[in-house]
Coordinates of C-alpha atoms in Angstrom, one line a residue:
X1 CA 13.3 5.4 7.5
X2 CA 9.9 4.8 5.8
X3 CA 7.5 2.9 8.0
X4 CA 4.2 0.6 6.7
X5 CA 1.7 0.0 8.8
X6 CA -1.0 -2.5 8.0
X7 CA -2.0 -6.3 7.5
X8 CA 0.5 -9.0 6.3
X9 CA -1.4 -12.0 5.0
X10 CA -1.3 -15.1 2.8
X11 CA -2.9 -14.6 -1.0
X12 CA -4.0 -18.4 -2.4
X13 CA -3.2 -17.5 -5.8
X14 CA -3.9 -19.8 -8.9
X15 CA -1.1 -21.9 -9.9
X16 CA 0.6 -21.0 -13.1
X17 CA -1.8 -18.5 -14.4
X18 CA -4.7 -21.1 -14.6
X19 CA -7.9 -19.4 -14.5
X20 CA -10.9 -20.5 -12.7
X21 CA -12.6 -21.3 -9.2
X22 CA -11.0 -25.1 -9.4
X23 CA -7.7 -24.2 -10.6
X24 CA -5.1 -25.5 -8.0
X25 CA -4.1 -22.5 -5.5
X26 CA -0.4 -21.6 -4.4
X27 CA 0.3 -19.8 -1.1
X28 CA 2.0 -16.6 -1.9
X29 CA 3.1 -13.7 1.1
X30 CA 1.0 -10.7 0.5
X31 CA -1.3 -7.8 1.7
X32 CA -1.0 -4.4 0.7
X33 CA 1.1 -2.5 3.3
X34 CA 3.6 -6.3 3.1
X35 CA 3.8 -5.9 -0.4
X36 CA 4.5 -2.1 0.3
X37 CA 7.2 -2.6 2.4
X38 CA 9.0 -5.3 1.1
X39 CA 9.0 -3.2 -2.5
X40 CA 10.2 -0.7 -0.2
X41 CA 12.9 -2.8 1.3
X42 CA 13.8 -3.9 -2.5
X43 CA 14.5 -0.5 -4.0
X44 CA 16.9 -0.5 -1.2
X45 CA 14.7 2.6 1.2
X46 CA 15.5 1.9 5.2
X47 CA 12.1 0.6 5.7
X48 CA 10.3 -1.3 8.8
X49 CA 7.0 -2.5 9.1
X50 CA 4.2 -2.2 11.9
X51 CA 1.7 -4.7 12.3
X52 CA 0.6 -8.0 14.3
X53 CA 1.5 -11.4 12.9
X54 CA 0.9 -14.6 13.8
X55 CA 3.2 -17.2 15.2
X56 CA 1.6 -20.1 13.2
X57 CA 4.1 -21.1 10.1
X58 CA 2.8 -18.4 7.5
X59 CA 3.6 -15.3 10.1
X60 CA 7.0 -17.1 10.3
X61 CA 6.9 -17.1 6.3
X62 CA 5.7 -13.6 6.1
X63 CA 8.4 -12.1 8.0
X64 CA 11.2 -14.7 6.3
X65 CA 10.0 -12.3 3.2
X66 CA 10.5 -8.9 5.2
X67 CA 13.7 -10.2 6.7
X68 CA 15.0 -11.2 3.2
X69 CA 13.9 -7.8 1.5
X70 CA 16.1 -5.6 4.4
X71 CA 13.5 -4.7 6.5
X72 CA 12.9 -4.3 10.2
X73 CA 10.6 -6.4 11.3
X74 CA 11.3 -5.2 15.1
X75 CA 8.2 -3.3 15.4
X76 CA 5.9 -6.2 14.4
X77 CA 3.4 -7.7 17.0
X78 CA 3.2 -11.5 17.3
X79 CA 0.0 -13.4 18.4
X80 CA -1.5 -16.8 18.6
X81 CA -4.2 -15.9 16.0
X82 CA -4.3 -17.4 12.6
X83 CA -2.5 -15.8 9.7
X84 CA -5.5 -13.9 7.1
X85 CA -5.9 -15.8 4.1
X86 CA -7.0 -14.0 0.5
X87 CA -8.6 -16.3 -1.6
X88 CA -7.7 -14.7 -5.1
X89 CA -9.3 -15.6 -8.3
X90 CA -7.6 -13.9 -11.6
X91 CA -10.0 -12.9 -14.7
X92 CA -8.9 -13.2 -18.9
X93 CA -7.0 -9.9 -18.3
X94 CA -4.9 -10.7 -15.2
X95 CA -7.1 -8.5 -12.9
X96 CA -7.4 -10.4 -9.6
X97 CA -10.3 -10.0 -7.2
X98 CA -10.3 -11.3 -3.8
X99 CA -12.2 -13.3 -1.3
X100 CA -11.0 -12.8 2.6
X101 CA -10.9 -15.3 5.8
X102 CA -10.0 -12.9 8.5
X103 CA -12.8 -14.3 11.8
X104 CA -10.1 -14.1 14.6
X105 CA -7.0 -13.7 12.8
X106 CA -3.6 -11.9 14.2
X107 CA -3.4 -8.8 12.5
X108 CA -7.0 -7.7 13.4
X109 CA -5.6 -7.2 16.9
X110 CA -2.8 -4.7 15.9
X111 CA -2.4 -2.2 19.3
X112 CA -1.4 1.7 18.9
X113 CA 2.7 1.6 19.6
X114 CA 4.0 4.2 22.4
X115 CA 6.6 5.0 19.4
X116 CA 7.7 4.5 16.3
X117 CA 11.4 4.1 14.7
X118 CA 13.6 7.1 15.5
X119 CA 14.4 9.1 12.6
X120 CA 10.8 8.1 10.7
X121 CA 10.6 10.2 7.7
X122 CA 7.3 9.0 6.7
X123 CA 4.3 6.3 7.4
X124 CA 2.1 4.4 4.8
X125 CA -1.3 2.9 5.6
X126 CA -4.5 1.1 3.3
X127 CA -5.9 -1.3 2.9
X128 CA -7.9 -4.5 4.8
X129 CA -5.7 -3.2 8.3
X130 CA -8.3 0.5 8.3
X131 CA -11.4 -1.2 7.7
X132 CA -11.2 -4.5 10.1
X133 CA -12.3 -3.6 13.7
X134 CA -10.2 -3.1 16.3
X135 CA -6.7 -3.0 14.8
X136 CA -8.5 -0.7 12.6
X137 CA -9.2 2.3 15.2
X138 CA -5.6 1.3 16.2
X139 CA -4.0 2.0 12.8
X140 CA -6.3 5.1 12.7
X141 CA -4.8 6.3 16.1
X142 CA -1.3 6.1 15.0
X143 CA -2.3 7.8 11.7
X144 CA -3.6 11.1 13.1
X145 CA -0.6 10.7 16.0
X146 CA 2.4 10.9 13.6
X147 CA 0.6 13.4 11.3
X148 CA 0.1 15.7 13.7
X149 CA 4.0 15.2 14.9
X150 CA 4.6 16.0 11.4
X151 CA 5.6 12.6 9.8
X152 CA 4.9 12.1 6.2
X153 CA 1.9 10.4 6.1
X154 CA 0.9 8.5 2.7
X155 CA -2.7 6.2 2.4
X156 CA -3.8 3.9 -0.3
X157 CA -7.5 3.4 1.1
X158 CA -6.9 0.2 -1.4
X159 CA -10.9 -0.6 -1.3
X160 CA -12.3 -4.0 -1.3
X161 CA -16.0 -3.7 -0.8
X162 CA -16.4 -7.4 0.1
X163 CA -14.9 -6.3 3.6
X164 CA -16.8 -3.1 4.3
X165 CA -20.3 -3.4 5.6
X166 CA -21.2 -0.1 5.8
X167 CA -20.3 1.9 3.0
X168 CA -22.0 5.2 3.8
X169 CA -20.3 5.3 7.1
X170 CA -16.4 3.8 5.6
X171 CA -17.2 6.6 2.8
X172 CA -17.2 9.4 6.0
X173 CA -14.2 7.6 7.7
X174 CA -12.1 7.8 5.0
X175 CA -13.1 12.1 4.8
X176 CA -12.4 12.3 8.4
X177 CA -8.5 10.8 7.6
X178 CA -7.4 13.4 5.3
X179 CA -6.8 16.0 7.2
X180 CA -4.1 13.8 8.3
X181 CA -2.3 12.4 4.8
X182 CA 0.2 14.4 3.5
X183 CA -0.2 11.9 0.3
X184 CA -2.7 10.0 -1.2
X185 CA -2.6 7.6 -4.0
X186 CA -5.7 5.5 -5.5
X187 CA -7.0 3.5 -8.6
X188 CA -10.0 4.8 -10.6
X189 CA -11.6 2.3 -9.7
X190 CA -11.3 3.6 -5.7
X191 CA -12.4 6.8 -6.3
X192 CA -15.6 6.2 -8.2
X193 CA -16.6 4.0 -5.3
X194 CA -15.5 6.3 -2.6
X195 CA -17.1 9.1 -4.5
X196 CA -15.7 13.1 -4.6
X197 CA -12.9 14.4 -6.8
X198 CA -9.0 15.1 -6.6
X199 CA -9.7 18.7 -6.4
X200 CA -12.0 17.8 -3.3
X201 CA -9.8 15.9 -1.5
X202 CA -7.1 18.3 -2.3
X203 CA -9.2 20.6 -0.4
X204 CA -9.5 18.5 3.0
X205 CA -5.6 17.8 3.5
X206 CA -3.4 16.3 1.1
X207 CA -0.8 17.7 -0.7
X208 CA -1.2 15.7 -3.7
X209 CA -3.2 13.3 -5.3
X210 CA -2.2 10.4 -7.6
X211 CA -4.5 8.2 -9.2
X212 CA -3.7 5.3 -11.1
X213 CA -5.6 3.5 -14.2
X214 CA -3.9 0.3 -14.7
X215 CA -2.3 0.2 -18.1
X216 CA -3.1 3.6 -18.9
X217 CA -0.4 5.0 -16.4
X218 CA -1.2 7.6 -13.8
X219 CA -1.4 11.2 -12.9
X220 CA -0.9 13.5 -10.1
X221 CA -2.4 16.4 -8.2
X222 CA -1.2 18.4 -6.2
X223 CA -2.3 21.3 -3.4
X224 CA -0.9 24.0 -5.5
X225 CA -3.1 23.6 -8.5
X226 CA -0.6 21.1 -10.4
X227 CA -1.5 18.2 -12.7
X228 CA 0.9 15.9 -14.4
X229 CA 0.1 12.5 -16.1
X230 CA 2.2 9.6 -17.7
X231 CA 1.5 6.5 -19.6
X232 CA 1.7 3.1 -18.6
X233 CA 4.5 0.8 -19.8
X234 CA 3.5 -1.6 -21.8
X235 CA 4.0 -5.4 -20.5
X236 CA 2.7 -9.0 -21.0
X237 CA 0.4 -9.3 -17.9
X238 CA 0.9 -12.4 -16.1
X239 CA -1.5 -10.6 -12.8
X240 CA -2.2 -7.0 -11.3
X241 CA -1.8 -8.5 -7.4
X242 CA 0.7 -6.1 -6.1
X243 CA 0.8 -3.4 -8.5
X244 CA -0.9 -0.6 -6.7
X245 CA 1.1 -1.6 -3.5
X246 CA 4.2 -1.6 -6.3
X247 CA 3.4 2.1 -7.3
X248 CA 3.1 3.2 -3.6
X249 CA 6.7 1.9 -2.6
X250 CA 8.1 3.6 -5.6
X251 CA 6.3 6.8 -5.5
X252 CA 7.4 7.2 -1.5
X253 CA 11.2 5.6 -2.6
X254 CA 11.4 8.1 -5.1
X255 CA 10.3 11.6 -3.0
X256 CA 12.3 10.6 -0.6
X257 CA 15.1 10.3 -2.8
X258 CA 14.3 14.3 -3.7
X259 CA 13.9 15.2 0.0
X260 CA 10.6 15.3 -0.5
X261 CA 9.1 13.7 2.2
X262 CA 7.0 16.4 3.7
X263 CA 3.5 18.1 2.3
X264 CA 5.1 21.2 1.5
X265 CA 7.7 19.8 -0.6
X266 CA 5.3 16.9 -2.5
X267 CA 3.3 19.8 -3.0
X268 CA 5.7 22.0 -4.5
X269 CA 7.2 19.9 -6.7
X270 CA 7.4 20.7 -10.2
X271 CA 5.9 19.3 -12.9
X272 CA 9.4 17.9 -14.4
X273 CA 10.2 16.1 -11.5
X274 CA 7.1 14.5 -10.9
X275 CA 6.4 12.9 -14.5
X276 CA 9.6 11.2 -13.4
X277 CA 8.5 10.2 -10.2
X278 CA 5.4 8.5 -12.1
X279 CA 7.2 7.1 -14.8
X280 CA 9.6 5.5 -12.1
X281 CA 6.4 4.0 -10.3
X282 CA 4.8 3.0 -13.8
X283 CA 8.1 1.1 -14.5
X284 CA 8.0 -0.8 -11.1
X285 CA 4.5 -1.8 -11.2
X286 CA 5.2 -3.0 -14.9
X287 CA 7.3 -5.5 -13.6
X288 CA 5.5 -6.7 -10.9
X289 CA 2.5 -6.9 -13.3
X290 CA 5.2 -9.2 -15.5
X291 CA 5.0 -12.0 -12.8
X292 CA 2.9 -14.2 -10.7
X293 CA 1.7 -12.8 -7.5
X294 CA 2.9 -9.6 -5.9
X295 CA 6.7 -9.9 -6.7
X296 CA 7.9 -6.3 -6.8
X297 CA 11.3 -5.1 -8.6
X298 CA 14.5 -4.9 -7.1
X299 CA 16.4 -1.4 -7.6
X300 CA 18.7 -3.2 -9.9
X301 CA 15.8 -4.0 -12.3
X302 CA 14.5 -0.6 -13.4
X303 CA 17.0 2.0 -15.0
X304 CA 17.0 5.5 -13.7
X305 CA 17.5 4.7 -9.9
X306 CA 14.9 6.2 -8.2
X307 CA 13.2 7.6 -11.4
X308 CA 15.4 11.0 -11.4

């Protein structure tokens, strides 16, 4: 079982594409780690998710959508608190950008479980859930916990700079974590605000590296000196929401499909098999770029089962 642990929130997404601040908004499940898991749970991985959502009629929606993508929602918290709303504006090319209401709200009290699912194979973290204050040192806890068990641990650091107050001091948080991710995946755009270089962070802990750059497809890293790249797929973009939490379900569906959900294995794997893995997660996040709001494939959409 693949575990993701992080917020589940509502995105207000324009209505039918319109663009603009007064365009009528739509409700639409989301949040990074959600959209991970229920992609998970949609290319058919045993997959539960680990958070705290609110009883208010959008926590019930949110795990409706978990529920109806096979996932275990027994792990998940509940609480009183309001659900996070992302206020989501979309620009001429379908890149979305994000405005946050999170005073008070449900996942922002996430607590450190005693345990997680028997038989976890790995754990997948980013996002709002390791910058927001206290669920954040929560979600950090169970990070270094599992990893030093030896579970699989995967982070999107997923960076929205509207949340983080201090930069300086979130740049040396996110340092102190790698020692503790066996993978890490994030956009161009991530790493030049976070600063440093594959290579670098190769150096601190993970065994690879993959960095994304939107429509011109991806590449990977990895501990043992390897680098493989692939190209995009091309698509009419309707919006990017979802995309990057799209790539992370696929790439984590598709090593563990090769039994490679440890750092030694992601590490060693050869450059064949990994410009498959990529062009597996390229093809996924095409289609969930194809269609409003983050609305990732099932397994039955994308040829090549798990991209082998």
């Amino acid at each position: 079982m693949i575990v993701v642990a992080g917020e589940a929130l509502i995105d207000l997404v324009p209505q039918d594409g319109l663009r603009g601040a007064l365009s009528a908004l739509a409700p639409r499940l989301g949040g990074g780690p959600y959209n991970t898991a229920v992609a998970l749970g949609r290319l058919g991985s045993p997959t539960a998710f680990c958070s705290r959502v609110s009883l208010d009629a959008f926590g019930e929606a949110l795990l409706g959508g978990l529920r109806a993508a096979d996932v275990d929602v027994s792990y998940v918290q509940r609480g009183p608190e309001p659900t996070t709303l992302a206020l989501t504006s979309i620009d001429g090319d379908g890149s979305a950008a994000y405005s946050f209401y999170v005073d008070g709200t449900a996942d922002r009290l996430f607590a450190t479980p005693r345990r997680v699912p028997d038989g976890v194979r790995a754990l997948s973290f980013g996002t709002c859930s390791l910058v927001l204050e206290p669920g954040a040192s929560a979600y950090e806890e169970l990070m270094r916990r599992e990893a030093a068990r030896g579970v699989f641990t995967a982070l999107d650091p997923n960076i929205r700079p509207g949340l983080i107050a201090d930069a300086d001091a979130y740049r040396a948080r996110f340092k102190s974590w790698l020692p503790s991710v066996a993978l890490l995946k994030l956009s161009e755009e991530d790493a030049r605000w976070l600063g440093g270089t594959p290579a670098e962070w190769l150096a601190s802990g993970p065994a690879a590296v993959v960095v994304t750059r939107g429509g011109d497809g991806l590449s990977v890293f990895t501990r043992e000196g390897g680098e493989v790249s692939v190209p995009g797929v091309p698509v009419d973009v309707v919006d990017t929401i979802g995309a990057g939490d799209t790539v992370n379900a696929a790439l984590l569906h598709s090593l563990a499909a090769r039994d490679a959900l440890s750092a030694r294995t992601a590490a060693g794997l050869g450059g064949d098999a990994w410009a498959e893995v990529l062009r597996f997660a390229a093809r996924a996040a095409a289609v969930t770029c194809s269609r409003a709001g983050a609305e990732p494939p099932y397994a039955r959409e994308l040829d090549g089962g798990a991209g082998r």
